């Protein structure tokens, strides 16, 4: 990996920072955040502006360029990668280290008095703008919105914004029509006494209209906004996607609908002016509902007194609770996914053990190949983490030719992968040894397994927030002085983003919403030893009601049902470290894998993989 | 309990709300918060203004009086009590229920346009002022500071502010001199580049100067403020307390000290004007450090640009980590406390079982009597919760003649009590049965015990926040559909407040600071069945380093050591519900009680109580 040479680019950027063509007054600093205008986690190539200007293409990072300096803030996952990808023009700001200044503090320390700091108001979320603007103002500087994105002005070969065809999802997938979703949304709006709701997150637009796209890799979304009034629906979307007869039919664009369900289609770029018009037409006490993470530009379009901002939108919360059709779809998707992984692991055992010719990349490609043979496969749900030996300790590893290792009988192999199927999204991690694991490797694996089981089998009251379960996943590791430095689980979309809010399981007490039946999260504790190996055991699990002996205050209880049904390698388990209850959990889980996945392998005529499954699901026996 | 008749008082209050003698412009609403000027949890009688105006004397509640209405916000603990104590002039606002408006929303709904809402700026914390002021302003109203407290103007027989003698603590108790504490504080100030630190919390003033008082019941504090500069120390305190030769000697008031350790003693009431003078004399970049919970009045004395506000002060954090002298003092205090409780429980068994003449109040008084026989006993650390049968289910119960029940062989008895000794503060809960508990009572008790042990025996990495341990205390209850509706633990002071920040163990993710060795918290899970019984098992525990097999990232691990050494009634334990590990924990704990408390009972010649202790600490035997 050689760094990107950015001297010329930075020179150009510093020129446009002073050019009256783009800025009313020169800006002494320009902020280039990671995100797109929808605060997406995964972004399209045309939105990779921070990577373009710096060379650093990790998923998180903020660049700030002043007349003298260029600095990049990123977190511990990316210190090494950023250092490799950036040239000497850049200073790496290691977030989380004690001596690293915040962006605000750094700006204050380097800027001349009374400076202007520019940022694209469409990219910066309103809550972040507020924080930064306040800090700068108190030091005598100004944060100013620069309408035209300054990176775009110098990015001559910037790729076009994708505008791919849409997929319509019928009731058998979604369970609820878009009209009923609009009705439910309007009732939430009426409850909160707001007249308008602005949909800014891409997965929320996709979910609301039962549409999917492929504008962003791994996330089946498309670039669009929506503005929902009590009697109007406006969809802001580009391209000829609305000429597709299937889409027109799905959205009933040509039928004589009740006017309150008539969708007005408008250009993507007109959202700001339309929203400003909405804002200008409001009477006192009329409110507009936005996410507090919506862009500063859209938030500012509504005068402050008329804004109703919440951390989670009603769509985000409704989307998280899967209905029966979505749950059944997720079950089907996970069965197909397990079939593909049984095929893969069977193939790996045949290839790795005697031949030793399988690399991390070959294994990842093979996993995709097996998945793509399954019905309704669309694409992967994220870049496959296929890592062996020391690469497994790099939590967000993705194999590239420079790092590609060959799987062997001497190292632990970690595969974290998933797919988008038209009926659901998967995300599964299995850790295996193709030879004989050491006692220490088995010990660590077993602690991780105990943590996985502790979460999966936990019973907890209705209304419990996921962060209260995080320590269950760590307790066995903690007892021995071990731990892992990531959260335990994230929400999973239904043929949507593999990471979605508002629930999760993490020691970080972000404002997660309480878990309720129908929510779907991952359960993925791990253990990582730098330079040696990584272990992670991940299932996607469904929140379900739990039967309990008593029922305190009639609150009811919840627990999890694993949707992922892929054997957990028993060779890696030190069965004497398990309690009888944990041992029973593993055996019951494997019995279910045999029954459900076995039947599907049989149906698909995959007899070798079936033999592998049977062999891998032999019951554990605990010696008392 | 008959309600207080407040018709006349409210009439008077409404008059002064319009009187130019007290308000520049009439206020249409007046807020009466619970607290005092130091945001204390326990307050002096002269500060019980909310109780005076409404009759409701629970520990939490906010009254708001408008021209038409009088409303009281309080939480679930106090719904019944508030309803009993207030007359028909008052509307009870049940916090935590869905339909209960916030104070801000309610004010907006009842006030005429452009109203002024008054509040005593010394009583309202700055963070609360900010939130309320913003909400009111956005609805066209104004929150205004009313300098003279309007309740005080109508409270003709208001008790005087207490001004009791001070106790000086020497190094054998505190481990660190007040001079060294000032040096450490100044070094924290230098780190953050602040020139002044304002000490507003009463326990912080007491801790900093190694002084104690008795101005507030149960809390050994005294009314004072302090302002620490880099070269000056100002102590704001009233009365002739500074004429006490012991105090003068302790504070070295008459010696020719280095000027930076010379304490200037000033009247308590001059804090505002002195602070305003400090504020007026600041140059750019000079900052003053305050808690963000300091009163609005003191916060406003410093111009906004010069304020440095943090949720926890450096004193609060330093105070929480007990040094060797404090830890040894706490150990001694807990040994004495255990002696008193062994005496009490031995006495109860002799009195309750055959005679049935002991009431909750008699038992509480007897507990105090036994405690007062111990060396360096000062007072109780909170009002004793002595409750039997259904009264045990009232979490913050305090026996009064109207509710006083007689202990019997048929009901569970819960005693939550503690004391202030000159060497430490105690807080312990034991739940006992003097007859034969039912299988169900034993089952519930055993789940609570499992939770207690899960926290007490937990091993966790250095830097873990207490809220991550809360679910360990609930897991056994949750498995059966049970739970308890309070946090699991709170910080405990060292001959200081029995509740102190910044650490704790709670599902409420308040901004608790990470646990570190030397911190002291309570571990007190419970289970409460309305109308039947209450169970709670509480020890005070010390955070200590833990030895672990491995040491991930060299972070080190922590665990707890119980300081409380009072037998847990084995009669209440269903031993078959315990794991072998839990059974061993109980036996080890009881062995330690025998050794440590047994030796002290022997030394004090308390032979009957010693016999009781031996009998109560017989090892449990688990049938496999």
Coordinates of N, CA and C in Angstrom, one line a residue, chain A residues 116-190:
Chain A
X116 N -13.0 31.7 9.5 CA -14.3 31.1 9.1 C -13.9 29.6 8.7
X117 N -14.7 28.7 9.2 CA -14.5 27.3 9.0 C -15.7 26.8 8.1
X118 N -15.4 26.3 6.9 CA -16.5 25.9 6.0 C -16.8 24.4 6.1
X119 N -18.0 24.1 5.8 CA -18.4 22.7 5.7 C -19.7 22.6 4.8
X120 N -19.8 21.5 4.1 CA -21.0 21.3 3.2 C -22.2 21.0 4.1
X121 N -23.2 21.9 4.1 CA -24.3 21.8 5.1 C -25.2 20.6 4.8
X122 N -25.0 19.9 3.6 CA -25.8 18.7 3.3 C -25.1 17.5 3.9
X123 N -23.9 17.6 4.3 CA -23.1 16.4 4.7 C -23.1 16.4 6.3
X124 N -23.1 17.5 6.9 CA -22.9 17.5 8.3 C -24.3 17.4 9.0
X125 N -24.4 16.5 9.9 CA -25.7 16.3 10.6 C -25.9 17.5 11.5
X126 N -27.2 17.8 11.7 CA -27.5 19.1 12.5 C -27.0 19.0 13.9
X127 N -27.0 17.9 14.6 CA -26.5 17.8 16.0 C -25.0 18.1 16.0
X128 N -24.3 17.6 15.0 CA -22.9 17.8 15.0 C -22.5 19.3 14.7
X129 N -23.3 19.9 13.7 CA -23.1 21.3 13.4 C -23.3 22.1 14.7
X130 N -24.3 21.8 15.4 CA -24.6 22.6 16.6 C -23.4 22.6 17.6
X131 N -22.9 21.4 17.8 CA -21.8 21.2 18.8 C -20.6 22.0 18.3
X132 N -20.2 21.8 17.0 CA -19.0 22.4 16.5 C -19.1 23.9 16.4
X133 N -20.3 24.3 16.0 CA -20.5 25.8 15.8 C -20.4 26.5 17.1
X134 N -20.9 25.9 18.1 CA -20.9 26.5 19.5 C -19.5 26.6 20.0
X135 N -18.7 25.5 19.8 CA -17.3 25.5 20.3 C -16.5 26.6 19.5
X136 N -16.7 26.7 18.2 CA -15.9 27.6 17.4 C -16.3 29.1 17.8
X137 N -17.6 29.3 17.9 CA -18.1 30.6 18.2 C -17.5 31.1 19.5
X138 N -17.5 30.2 20.5 CA -17.0 30.7 21.8 C -15.5 31.0 21.8
X139 N -14.8 30.6 20.7 CA -13.4 31.0 20.5 C -13.2 32.1 19.5
X140 N -14.3 32.7 19.1 CA -14.2 33.8 18.2 C -14.2 33.4 16.7
X141 N -14.5 32.2 16.3 CA -14.5 31.8 14.9 C -16.0 31.5 14.5
X142 N -16.1 31.3 13.2 CA -17.5 31.0 12.7 C -17.5 29.7 11.9
X143 N -18.5 28.9 12.1 CA -18.7 27.7 11.2 C -19.7 28.2 10.2
X144 N -19.3 28.1 8.9 CA -20.2 28.6 7.8 C -20.5 27.5 6.8
X145 N -21.8 27.5 6.4 CA -22.1 26.5 5.3 C -21.6 26.9 4.0
X146 N -21.0 26.0 3.3 CA -20.5 26.3 1.9 C -21.4 25.5 1.0
X147 N -22.2 26.2 0.2 CA -23.3 25.5 -0.5 C -22.7 24.4 -1.5
X148 N -21.7 24.9 -2.3 CA -21.2 23.9 -3.3 C -20.1 23.1 -2.6
X149 N -20.1 21.8 -2.7 CA -19.1 21.0 -2.0 C -17.7 21.3 -2.7
X150 N -16.8 21.7 -1.9 CA -15.5 22.2 -2.5 C -14.7 21.0 -3.0
X151 N -14.8 19.8 -2.4 CA -14.1 18.7 -3.0 C -14.7 18.4 -4.4
X152 N -16.0 18.5 -4.5 CA -16.6 18.2 -5.9 C -16.0 19.1 -6.9
X153 N -15.7 20.4 -6.5 CA -15.2 21.3 -7.5 C -13.8 21.0 -8.1
X154 N -13.0 20.2 -7.3 CA -11.7 19.8 -7.7 C -11.6 18.3 -8.2
X155 N -12.7 17.6 -7.9 CA -12.7 16.1 -8.2 C -13.2 16.0 -9.6
X156 N -12.2 16.1 -10.6 CA -12.6 16.2 -12.0 C -13.2 14.8 -12.5
X157 N -12.7 13.7 -12.0 CA -13.2 12.4 -12.5 C -14.1 11.8 -11.4
X158 N -14.9 12.6 -10.7 CA -15.8 12.1 -9.7 C -16.8 11.2 -10.4
X159 N -17.1 10.0 -9.9 CA -18.1 9.2 -10.5 C -19.5 9.8 -10.3
X160 N -20.4 9.4 -11.3 CA -21.7 9.9 -11.2 C -22.5 9.3 -10.0
X161 N -23.5 10.0 -9.5 CA -24.3 9.5 -8.4 C -25.1 8.3 -9.0
X162 N -25.1 7.1 -8.4 CA -25.7 6.0 -9.0 C -27.2 6.2 -9.0
X163 N -27.9 5.5 -10.0 CA -29.3 5.7 -10.2 C -29.8 4.4 -10.8
X164 N -29.7 3.4 -10.1 CA -30.0 2.0 -10.5 C -31.5 1.7 -10.4
X165 N -31.9 0.7 -11.2 CA -33.4 0.4 -11.2 C -33.8 0.0 -9.8
X166 N -35.1 0.1 -9.6 CA -35.7 -0.2 -8.3 C -36.3 -1.6 -8.3
X167 N -36.4 -2.3 -7.1 CA -37.0 -3.5 -6.9 C -38.3 -3.2 -6.1
X168 N -39.4 -3.8 -6.5 CA -40.6 -3.6 -5.7 C -40.8 -4.8 -4.9
X169 N -41.3 -4.6 -3.7 CA -41.5 -5.8 -2.8 C -43.0 -5.9 -2.5
X170 N -43.6 -7.1 -2.8 CA -45.0 -7.2 -2.6 C -45.3 -7.6 -1.1
X171 N -46.6 -7.7 -0.8 CA -47.0 -8.0 0.6 C -46.4 -9.2 1.2
X172 N -46.1 -10.2 0.3 CA -45.6 -11.5 0.9 C -44.3 -11.3 1.5
X173 N -43.5 -10.3 1.1 CA -42.3 -9.9 1.7 C -42.4 -8.9 2.9
X174 N -43.2 -7.9 2.6 CA -43.3 -6.8 3.6 C -44.3 -6.9 4.7
X175 N -45.4 -7.7 4.4 CA -46.4 -7.9 5.4 C -47.4 -6.7 5.5
X176 N -46.9 -5.5 5.2 CA -47.7 -4.3 5.3 C -47.5 -3.4 4.0
X177 N -48.6 -2.9 3.5 CA -48.5 -2.1 2.2 C -47.9 -0.8 2.6
X178 N -47.4 -0.1 1.6 CA -46.8 1.3 1.8 C -47.9 2.2 2.3
X179 N -49.1 2.0 1.8 CA -50.3 2.8 2.2 C -50.5 2.7 3.7
X180 N -50.5 1.4 4.1 CA -50.8 1.2 5.6 C -49.6 1.8 6.4
X181 N -48.4 1.8 5.9 CA -47.3 2.4 6.6 C -47.4 3.9 6.7
X182 N -47.9 4.5 5.6 CA -48.2 5.9 5.6 C -49.3 6.3 6.7
X183 N -50.3 5.4 6.7 CA -51.4 5.6 7.6 C -50.9 5.6 9.1
X184 N -50.0 4.6 9.3 CA -49.5 4.4 10.7 C -48.6 5.6 11.0
X185 N -47.8 6.1 10.0 CA -46.9 7.2 10.3 C -47.7 8.4 10.6
X186 N -48.8 8.7 9.8 CA -49.6 9.8 10.0 C -50.2 9.8 11.4
X187 N -50.6 8.6 11.9 CA -51.2 8.5 13.2 C -50.1 8.9 14.3
X188 N -48.9 8.5 14.1 CA -47.8 8.9 15.0 C -47.6 10.4 14.9
X189 N -47.7 11.0 13.7 CA -47.6 12.4 13.5 C -48.7 13.2 14.3
X190 N -49.9 12.6 14.2 CA -51.0 13.3 14.8 C -50.8 13.2 16.4

